CSV table of C-alpha atoms in Angstrom, one decimal:
chain,number,residue,atom,x,y,z
T,935,UNK,CA,20.8,-34.7,-7.4
T,936,UNK,CA,17.5,-33.7,-5.8
T,937,UNK,CA,16.8,-30.1,-5.1
T,938,UNK,CA,17.1,-29.0,-1.4
T,939,UNK,CA,14.5,-27.0,0.5
T,940,UNK,CA,15.5,-23.4,0.4
T,941,UNK,CA,14.4,-21.5,3.5
T,942,UNK,CA,16.8,-18.6,2.7
T,943,UNK,CA,15.9,-15.0,3.4
T,944,UNK,CA,16.9,-14.0,-0.1
T,945,UNK,CA,17.6,-14.6,-2.8
T,946,UNK,CA,14.9,-17.0,-2.0
T,947,UNK,CA,13.1,-20.0,-3.4
T,948,UNK,CA,11.3,-19.9,-6.8
T,949,UNK,CA,8.6,-22.3,-8.1
T,950,UNK,CA,10.2,-25.3,-9.9
T,951,UNK,CA,7.7,-24.9,-12.8
T,952,UNK,CA,8.8,-21.3,-13.3
T,953,UNK,CA,12.5,-22.2,-13.2
T,954,UNK,CA,11.9,-24.8,-16.0
T,955,UNK,CA,10.0,-22.3,-18.1
T,956,UNK,CA,12.7,-19.7,-17.5
T,957,UNK,CA,15.4,-22.1,-18.6
T,958,UNK,CA,13.6,-22.6,-21.9
T,959,UNK,CA,13.3,-18.8,-22.3
T,960,UNK,CA,17.0,-18.5,-22.0
T,961,UNK,CA,17.1,-20.3,-25.4
T,962,UNK,CA,14.0,-18.9,-27.0
T,963,UNK,CA,11.9,-16.0,-25.7
T,964,UNK,CA,8.3,-16.1,-26.9
T,965,UNK,CA,9.2,-17.7,-30.2
T,966,UNK,CA,11.6,-15.0,-31.2
T,967,UNK,CA,14.5,-17.4,-31.7
T,968,UNK,CA,16.5,-15.2,-29.3
T,969,UNK,CA,17.1,-16.0,-25.6
T,970,UNK,CA,15.6,-13.6,-23.0
T,971,UNK,CA,19.1,-12.7,-21.8
T,972,UNK,CA,20.1,-11.7,-25.3
T,973,UNK,CA,17.0,-9.9,-26.6
T,974,UNK,CA,16.9,-6.1,-26.9
T,975,UNK,CA,15.0,-4.3,-24.3
T,976,UNK,CA,13.7,-2.1,-27.1
T,977,UNK,CA,12.2,-5.0,-29.0
T,978,UNK,CA,8.4,-5.1,-29.4
T,979,UNK,CA,8.3,-8.5,-27.8
T,980,UNK,CA,10.0,-7.4,-24.6
T,981,UNK,CA,8.0,-4.2,-24.4
T,982,UNK,CA,4.8,-6.2,-24.6
T,983,UNK,CA,6.0,-8.5,-21.9
T,984,UNK,CA,6.9,-5.6,-19.6
T,985,UNK,CA,3.4,-4.2,-20.1
T,986,UNK,CA,2.0,-7.6,-19.1
T,987,UNK,CA,4.1,-7.6,-15.9
T,988,UNK,CA,2.9,-4.2,-15.0
T,989,UNK,CA,-0.7,-5.3,-15.6
T,990,UNK,CA,-0.3,-8.4,-13.5
T,991,UNK,CA,0.9,-6.3,-10.5
T,992,UNK,CA,-1.7,-3.6,-11.0
T,993,UNK,CA,-4.5,-6.2,-11.2
T,994,UNK,CA,-3.5,-8.3,-8.3
T,995,UNK,CA,-2.7,-5.4,-5.9
T,996,UNK,CA,-5.5,-3.3,-7.2
T,997,UNK,CA,-3.1,-0.4,-7.9
T,998,UNK,CA,-5.2,2.7,-8.7
T,999,UNK,CA,-4.7,4.8,-11.8
T,1000,UNK,CA,-3.3,7.6,-9.6
T,1001,UNK,CA,0.0,5.5,-9.3
T,1002,UNK,CA,2.6,4.6,-11.8
T,1003,UNK,CA,4.5,1.2,-11.7
T,1004,UNK,CA,8.2,1.5,-12.4
T,1005,UNK,CA,11.0,-1.1,-12.8
T,1006,UNK,CA,14.5,-0.2,-11.7
T,1007,UNK,CA,17.7,-1.5,-10.1
T,1008,UNK,CA,19.6,-0.9,-6.8
T,1009,UNK,CA,17.3,-2.9,-4.5
T,1010,UNK,CA,15.8,-1.6,-1.3
T,1011,UNK,CA,19.1,0.0,-0.3
T,1012,UNK,CA,19.1,2.1,-3.4
T,1013,UNK,CA,15.6,3.3,-2.5
T,1014,UNK,CA,16.8,4.4,0.9
T,1015,UNK,CA,18.5,7.2,-1.0
T,1016,UNK,CA,16.0,7.6,-3.9
T,1017,UNK,CA,12.9,8.2,-1.7
T,1018,UNK,CA,14.8,10.9,0.2
T,1019,UNK,CA,16.0,12.7,-2.9
T,1020,UNK,CA,12.7,12.5,-4.7
T,1021,UNK,CA,10.4,13.4,-1.8
T,1022,UNK,CA,12.7,16.2,-0.6
T,1023,UNK,CA,12.5,17.6,-4.2
T,1024,UNK,CA,8.7,17.4,-4.1
T,1025,UNK,CA,8.7,19.1,-0.7
T,1026,UNK,CA,10.9,21.9,-2.0
T,1027,UNK,CA,8.6,22.5,-4.9
T,1028,UNK,CA,5.6,22.7,-2.5
T,1029,UNK,CA,7.5,24.8,0.0
T,1030,UNK,CA,10.1,26.8,-1.9
T,1031,UNK,CA,10.9,29.2,1.0
T,1032,UNK,CA,11.8,26.7,3.6
T,1033,UNK,CA,15.3,26.8,5.0
T,1034,UNK,CA,17.6,23.9,4.1
T,1035,UNK,CA,17.3,22.4,7.6
T,1036,UNK,CA,13.6,22.8,8.0
T,1037,UNK,CA,12.2,19.8,6.1
T,1038,UNK,CA,11.4,16.9,8.4
T,1039,UNK,CA,11.5,13.2,7.5
T,1040,UNK,CA,9.6,10.9,9.7
T,1041,UNK,CA,10.9,7.3,10.2
T,1042,UNK,CA,9.2,4.4,12.0
T,1043,UNK,CA,11.9,2.1,13.4
T,1044,UNK,CA,10.9,-1.5,13.8
T,1045,UNK,CA,14.1,-3.3,12.8
T,1046,UNK,CA,17.5,-3.4,11.1
T,1047,UNK,CA,16.3,-2.2,7.7
T,1048,UNK,CA,14.2,0.8,8.9
T,1049,UNK,CA,17.1,1.8,11.1
T,1050,UNK,CA,19.5,1.7,8.0
T,1051,UNK,CA,17.0,3.7,6.0
T,1052,UNK,CA,16.9,6.4,8.6
T,1053,UNK,CA,20.7,6.4,8.8
T,1054,UNK,CA,20.9,7.0,5.1
T,1055,UNK,CA,18.4,9.9,5.4
T,1056,UNK,CA,20.7,11.5,8.0
T,1057,UNK,CA,23.8,10.9,5.9
T,1058,UNK,CA,22.2,12.6,2.9
T,1059,UNK,CA,21.0,15.6,4.9
T,1060,UNK,CA,18.6,18.0,3.3
T,1061,UNK,CA,16.4,18.0,6.4
T,1062,UNK,CA,16.0,16.6,9.9
T,1063,UNK,CA,15.2,13.0,10.6
T,1064,UNK,CA,12.4,12.6,13.2
T,1065,UNK,CA,11.9,9.2,14.7
T,1066,UNK,CA,8.1,8.9,14.8
T,1067,UNK,CA,8.3,5.6,16.7
T,1068,UNK,CA,11.0,3.3,17.9
T,1069,UNK,CA,10.3,-0.3,19.1
T,1070,UNK,CA,13.5,-0.3,21.2
T,1071,UNK,CA,12.1,2.3,23.6
T,1072,UNK,CA,10.2,-0.4,25.4
T,1073,UNK,CA,12.5,-3.3,24.6
T,1074,UNK,CA,16.2,-3.9,24.2
T,1075,UNK,CA,15.7,-5.4,20.8
T,1076,UNK,CA,13.4,-5.0,17.8
T,1077,UNK,CA,11.0,-7.8,19.0
T,1078,UNK,CA,7.7,-6.1,18.4
T,1079,UNK,CA,5.7,-3.5,16.5
T,1080,UNK,CA,5.1,-0.3,18.5
T,1081,UNK,CA,1.5,0.1,19.7
T,1082,UNK,CA,-0.5,3.0,18.4
T,1083,UNK,CA,0.0,5.2,21.5
T,1084,UNK,CA,3.8,5.2,20.9
T,1085,UNK,CA,3.7,7.2,17.5
T,1086,UNK,CA,4.2,10.9,17.1
T,1087,UNK,CA,4.1,12.0,13.5
T,1088,UNK,CA,5.3,15.5,12.3
T,1089,UNK,CA,2.5,17.9,11.1
T,1090,UNK,CA,4.0,18.4,7.6
T,1091,UNK,CA,6.8,16.0,6.9
T,1092,UNK,CA,8.6,15.6,3.6
T,1093,UNK,CA,8.2,11.8,3.9
T,1094,UNK,CA,6.9,9.2,6.3
T,1095,UNK,CA,8.8,5.9,6.1
T,1096,UNK,CA,8.0,2.5,7.4
T,1097,UNK,CA,9.2,-1.1,6.6
T,1098,UNK,CA,6.3,-3.6,6.4
T,1099,UNK,CA,8.3,-6.7,7.2
T,1100,UNK,CA,11.8,-6.8,8.8
T,1101,UNK,CA,13.7,-9.8,7.4
T,1102,UNK,CA,16.5,-9.6,10.1
T,1103,UNK,CA,14.3,-9.2,13.2
T,1104,UNK,CA,11.2,-11.2,12.1
T,1105,UNK,CA,8.6,-8.5,12.9
T,1106,UNK,CA,5.8,-7.4,10.6
T,1107,UNK,CA,2.9,-5.0,10.7
T,1108,UNK,CA,-0.4,-6.7,11.1
T,1109,UNK,CA,-2.8,-6.6,8.2
T,1110,UNK,CA,-5.7,-6.4,10.7
T,1111,UNK,CA,-6.5,-2.7,11.3
T,1112,UNK,CA,-7.9,-3.6,14.7
T,1113,UNK,CA,-4.6,-5.0,15.8
T,1114,UNK,CA,-2.3,-2.8,18.0
T,1115,UNK,CA,0.5,-4.0,15.7
T,1116,UNK,CA,-1.1,-2.6,12.6
T,1117,UNK,CA,0.2,0.6,10.9
T,1118,UNK,CA,-1.6,3.6,12.5
T,1119,UNK,CA,-3.0,5.2,9.4
T,1120,UNK,CA,-5.5,7.1,11.5
T,1121,UNK,CA,-2.7,9.0,13.3
T,1122,UNK,CA,-1.1,10.3,10.1
T,1123,UNK,CA,-1.3,14.1,9.3
T,1124,UNK,CA,-4.7,15.0,7.9
T,1125,UNK,CA,-5.3,17.0,4.7
T,1126,UNK,CA,-3.5,16.8,1.4
T,1127,UNK,CA,-1.7,13.9,-0.2
T,1128,UNK,CA,0.4,12.0,2.3
T,1129,UNK,CA,4.1,11.5,1.6
T,1130,UNK,CA,3.9,7.9,2.9
T,1131,UNK,CA,6.7,5.5,1.9
T,1132,UNK,CA,6.3,1.8,2.4
T,1133,UNK,CA,9.3,-0.6,2.1
T,1134,UNK,CA,7.5,-3.8,1.2
T,1135,UNK,CA,10.6,-5.6,-0.1
T,1136,UNK,CA,10.2,-8.9,1.8
T,1137,UNK,CA,6.3,-9.0,1.8
T,1138,UNK,CA,5.6,-7.8,-1.7
T,1139,UNK,CA,2.9,-9.9,-3.4
T,1140,UNK,CA,2.5,-12.1,-0.3
T,1141,UNK,CA,-0.7,-10.3,0.8
T,1142,UNK,CA,-2.7,-7.1,-0.2
T,1143,UNK,CA,-1.1,-3.8,0.8
T,1144,UNK,CA,-3.3,-2.0,3.3
T,1145,UNK,CA,-4.3,1.5,2.2
T,1146,UNK,CA,-2.2,1.3,-1.0
T,1147,UNK,CA,-3.9,4.4,-2.5
T,1148,UNK,CA,-2.7,6.5,0.5
T,1149,UNK,CA,1.0,5.8,-0.2
T,1150,UNK,CA,3.3,8.1,-2.1
T,1151,UNK,CA,5.7,5.3,-2.8
T,1152,UNK,CA,5.8,1.6,-2.3
T,1153,UNK,CA,9.0,-0.2,-3.3
T,1154,UNK,CA,10.2,-3.8,-3.2
T,1155,UNK,CA,13.1,-5.9,-4.3
T,1156,UNK,CA,11.9,-8.9,-6.4
T,1157,UNK,CA,14.2,-11.4,-4.8
T,1158,UNK,CA,12.0,-12.5,-1.9
T,1159,UNK,CA,8.6,-13.5,-3.4
T,1160,UNK,CA,8.6,-13.1,-7.2
T,1161,UNK,CA,12.0,-13.2,-8.9
T,1162,UNK,CA,15.8,-13.1,-8.9
T,1163,UNK,CA,17.9,-10.3,-7.4
T,1164,UNK,CA,18.5,-7.3,-9.7
T,1165,UNK,CA,15.0,-5.9,-10.0
T,1166,UNK,CA,13.3,-3.3,-7.9
T,1167,UNK,CA,9.6,-2.5,-8.4
T,1168,UNK,CA,8.2,0.9,-7.5
T,1169,UNK,CA,4.6,2.0,-7.2
T,1170,UNK,CA,4.7,5.8,-7.2
T,1171,UNK,CA,1.8,8.2,-6.9
T,1172,UNK,CA,1.9,10.6,-9.9
T,1173,UNK,CA,2.2,13.8,-7.8
T,1174,UNK,CA,5.6,12.4,-6.7
T,1175,UNK,CA,6.9,12.3,-10.3
T,1176,UNK,CA,8.4,15.8,-9.9
T,1177,UNK,CA,10.8,17.9,-11.9
T,1178,UNK,CA,13.9,17.3,-9.8
T,1179,UNK,CA,15.9,19.9,-11.8
T,1180,UNK,CA,13.4,22.6,-11.0
T,1181,UNK,CA,13.6,21.6,-7.4
T,1182,UNK,CA,17.4,21.8,-7.5
T,1183,UNK,CA,17.2,25.4,-8.7
T,1184,UNK,CA,15.2,26.1,-5.6
T,1185,UNK,CA,17.9,24.6,-3.4
T,1186,UNK,CA,17.0,20.8,-3.3
T,1187,UNK,CA,19.7,18.3,-3.9
T,1188,UNK,CA,20.4,17.4,-7.5
T,1189,UNK,CA,19.0,13.9,-8.2
T,1190,UNK,CA,20.8,11.5,-10.5
T,1191,UNK,CA,18.7,10.6,-13.6
T,1192,UNK,CA,18.7,6.9,-12.7
T,1193,UNK,CA,17.1,7.8,-9.4
T,1194,UNK,CA,14.6,10.4,-10.6
T,1195,UNK,CA,11.1,8.9,-10.6
T,1196,UNK,CA,9.9,11.3,-13.2
T,1197,UNK,CA,12.7,10.4,-15.6
T,1198,UNK,CA,12.0,6.7,-15.1
T,1199,UNK,CA,8.3,7.1,-15.7
T,1200,UNK,CA,8.9,9.3,-18.7
T,1201,UNK,CA,11.1,6.6,-20.3
T,1202,UNK,CA,8.7,3.7,-19.4
T,1203,UNK,CA,11.4,2.3,-17.1
T,1204,UNK,CA,13.8,2.2,-20.1
T,1205,UNK,CA,16.0,5.1,-19.1
T,1206,UNK,CA,18.8,2.5,-19.3
T,1207,UNK,CA,18.8,-1.2,-20.0
T,1208,UNK,CA,16.5,-2.7,-17.4
T,1209,UNK,CA,17.1,-6.0,-15.6
T,1210,UNK,CA,15.6,-8.1,-18.4
T,1211,UNK,CA,16.0,-11.6,-17.0
T,1212,UNK,CA,14.7,-10.8,-13.5
T,1213,UNK,CA,11.8,-9.0,-15.1
T,1214,UNK,CA,11.1,-12.1,-17.2
T,1215,UNK,CA,11.2,-14.6,-14.3
T,1216,UNK,CA,9.1,-12.2,-12.2
T,1217,UNK,CA,6.5,-12.1,-15.0
T,1218,UNK,CA,6.3,-15.9,-15.1
T,1219,UNK,CA,5.8,-16.0,-11.3
T,1220,UNK,CA,3.1,-13.3,-11.5
T,1221,UNK,CA,1.3,-15.2,-14.2
T,1222,UNK,CA,1.3,-18.3,-12.0
T,1223,UNK,CA,0.2,-16.3,-9.0
T,1224,UNK,CA,-2.8,-14.9,-10.9
T,1225,UNK,CA,-3.8,-18.4,-12.0
T,1226,UNK,CA,-3.7,-19.6,-8.4
T,1227,UNK,CA,-5.8,-16.7,-7.1
T,1228,UNK,CA,-3.4,-13.8,-6.6
T,1229,UNK,CA,-2.4,-12.2,-3.4
T,1230,UNK,CA,-5.6,-13.2,-1.6
T,1231,UNK,CA,-4.7,-16.8,-2.2
T,1232,UNK,CA,-1.2,-16.3,-1.0
T,1233,UNK,CA,-2.2,-14.4,2.1
T,1234,UNK,CA,-4.2,-17.4,3.4
T,1235,UNK,CA,-1.5,-19.8,2.2
T,1236,UNK,CA,1.3,-18.0,4.0
T,1237,UNK,CA,-0.8,-17.7,7.2
T,1238,UNK,CA,-1.2,-21.5,7.3
T,1239,UNK,CA,2.5,-22.1,6.8
T,1240,UNK,CA,3.5,-19.6,9.5
T,1241,UNK,CA,0.9,-20.9,12.0
T,1242,UNK,CA,2.2,-24.4,11.7
T,1243,UNK,CA,5.8,-23.3,12.2
T,1244,UNK,CA,5.1,-21.0,15.2
T,1245,UNK,CA,3.0,-23.8,16.8
T,1246,UNK,CA,6.1,-26.1,16.6
T,1247,UNK,CA,8.3,-23.5,18.1
T,1248,UNK,CA,5.8,-23.0,20.9
T,1249,UNK,CA,6.1,-26.8,21.6
T,1250,UNK,CA,9.9,-26.3,21.8
T,1251,UNK,CA,9.4,-23.4,24.2
T,1252,UNK,CA,7.3,-25.5,26.5
T,1253,UNK,CA,10.1,-28.0,26.7
T,1254,UNK,CA,12.7,-25.2,27.4
T,1255,UNK,CA,14.6,-25.9,24.1
T,1256,UNK,CA,13.5,-23.2,21.8
T,1257,UNK,CA,12.6,-19.5,22.2
T,1258,UNK,CA,10.7,-17.3,19.8
T,1259,UNK,CA,12.4,-13.9,19.3
T,1260,UNK,CA,9.3,-11.8,18.5
T,1261,UNK,CA,6.3,-11.1,20.7
T,1262,UNK,CA,2.9,-12.5,19.6
T,1263,UNK,CA,0.9,-10.2,17.4
T,1264,UNK,CA,4.1,-8.8,15.7
T,1265,UNK,CA,5.5,-12.0,14.3
T,1266,UNK,CA,6.3,-12.1,10.6
T,1267,UNK,CA,4.6,-14.4,8.2
T,1268,UNK,CA,7.7,-14.3,6.0
T,1269,UNK,CA,10.7,-14.6,8.3
T,1270,UNK,CA,10.3,-16.8,11.4
T,1271,UNK,CA,13.2,-16.2,13.9
T,1272,UNK,CA,13.9,-18.1,17.0
T,1273,UNK,CA,16.7,-19.4,19.2
T,1274,UNK,CA,17.8,-22.9,20.0
T,1275,UNK,CA,18.7,-22.9,23.6
T,1276,UNK,CA,20.5,-26.3,23.7
T,1277,UNK,CA,22.7,-26.8,20.6
T,1278,UNK,CA,22.2,-24.4,17.7
T,1279,UNK,CA,25.0,-26.0,15.6
T,1280,UNK,CA,23.4,-29.4,16.0
T,1281,UNK,CA,20.0,-28.1,15.0
T,1282,UNK,CA,21.4,-26.5,11.8
T,1283,UNK,CA,23.4,-29.6,10.9
T,1284,UNK,CA,20.4,-31.8,11.5
T,1285,UNK,CA,18.3,-29.7,9.2
T,1286,UNK,CA,20.9,-29.7,6.5
T,1287,UNK,CA,21.2,-33.4,6.7
T,1288,UNK,CA,17.5,-33.6,5.8
T,1289,UNK,CA,18.0,-31.2,2.8
T,1290,UNK,CA,16.7,-28.0,4.6
T,1291,UNK,CA,19.2,-25.2,3.8
T,1292,UNK,CA,19.8,-21.5,4.7
T,1293,UNK,CA,18.2,-21.4,8.2
T,1294,UNK,CA,21.1,-19.7,10.0
T,1295,UNK,CA,20.0,-16.3,11.3
T,1296,UNK,CA,21.3,-13.0,10.0
T,1297,UNK,CA,25.0,-12.5,10.9
T,1298,UNK,CA,24.1,-9.4,13.0
T,1299,UNK,CA,21.7,-11.2,15.3
T,1300,UNK,CA,22.4,-15.0,15.0
T,1301,UNK,CA,19.8,-17.6,15.9
T,1302,UNK,CA,17.6,-19.4,13.4
T,1303,UNK,CA,15.6,-17.8,10.6
T,1304,UNK,CA,13.2,-19.8,8.5
T,1305,UNK,CA,11.8,-17.8,5.6
T,1306,UNK,CA,8.4,-18.8,4.2
T,1307,UNK,CA,8.2,-16.8,1.0
T,1308,UNK,CA,5.5,-17.6,-1.6
T,1309,UNK,CA,7.4,-20.4,-3.3
T,1310,UNK,CA,8.0,-22.4,-0.1
T,1311,UNK,CA,5.4,-25.1,-0.2
T,1312,UNK,CA,3.2,-26.3,2.7
T,1313,UNK,CA,4.8,-29.7,2.4
T,1314,UNK,CA,8.2,-28.2,2.8
T,1315,UNK,CA,7.0,-26.4,6.0
T,1316,UNK,CA,5.6,-29.6,7.2
T,1317,UNK,CA,9.0,-31.2,6.8
T,1318,UNK,CA,10.5,-28.4,9.0
T,1319,UNK,CA,7.8,-28.8,11.6
T,1320,UNK,CA,8.4,-32.6,11.7
T,1321,UNK,CA,12.1,-32.0,12.1
T,1322,UNK,CA,11.6,-29.5,15.0
T,1323,UNK,CA,9.4,-32.0,16.8
T,1324,UNK,CA,12.0,-34.7,16.3
T,1325,UNK,CA,14.7,-32.4,17.6
T,1326,UNK,CA,12.8,-31.4,20.8
T,1327,UNK,CA,11.9,-35.0,21.5
T,1328,UNK,CA,15.5,-36.4,21.3
């Protein structure tokens, strides 16, 4: 049976060549005679492979030596909690005399995931959540990135959180610093090391990360652009690898060892058994990426795919049959969301009949969502574009 085109938002498509190679690795990993799903994470062979995966990320994203790369579990949702606990601990060590309710955590709300991250910060407590910007203040829905005049950052926050790409709502910060939809780095508090946290789960390795060196933490689930679910990759500035037990003695929340960045770094991401198979597949994908030109290649590749799809949606808008959900300038290169104004069920059924799967929008918002992660080919996007044009002409 031929493989279908997977436009799912995650777990998402992976390159066919990598899947074939990974299948062989399940039987024999790097000539060891042991499959990758069976081999010890303490073995020399796996340790060497993990070092290679770190090097591939560091090279392609130009990660500075001031930052550690960690491999853990729990996904983006796990990091909603971990970043709060670790950065509140760091803030407590820097400001030991603050009252418990004095630390401020800044959140930029641009969609469902940043909203959930802020909800988790409120649930955990340990400080006050300050909404530095909220796209809904000027629109009923998350249909755009706030312009720079809509931000108000705290002078000395414990953390500043943003989500680069919102998979549910289809909005993404622009990589062009001149764009009003870019992240306003110039408005951040001046002086000292910024506690900036970037959730890059659904855009990781799809393009360079602007001002990466200025981030305290960047995190991403692997299951969008580089691997299967079960692996979370962290890029953590070394001043954020703090002694969470010392912070707890000063009044900070105790941090579980599996969430302590310092503990993870000290054990070379081997505090417990890591997600061996997802790490393996991600490493194969990253090797292939480097051969093709790295994130710079994929940035242009993904732009071309998105431009083709948005152009087809615009044609449907002119005929009164489709409607883009996101304002121009804020539209995601990864998750293209739109409404079918005539017969959504017919549109989905027609796409599935042509082998194009997983285009139904998130259950919370409905509509159509076509995800264009790295492994989605230009030919597959062309097939979707042709189908949209066929749909709006009939």
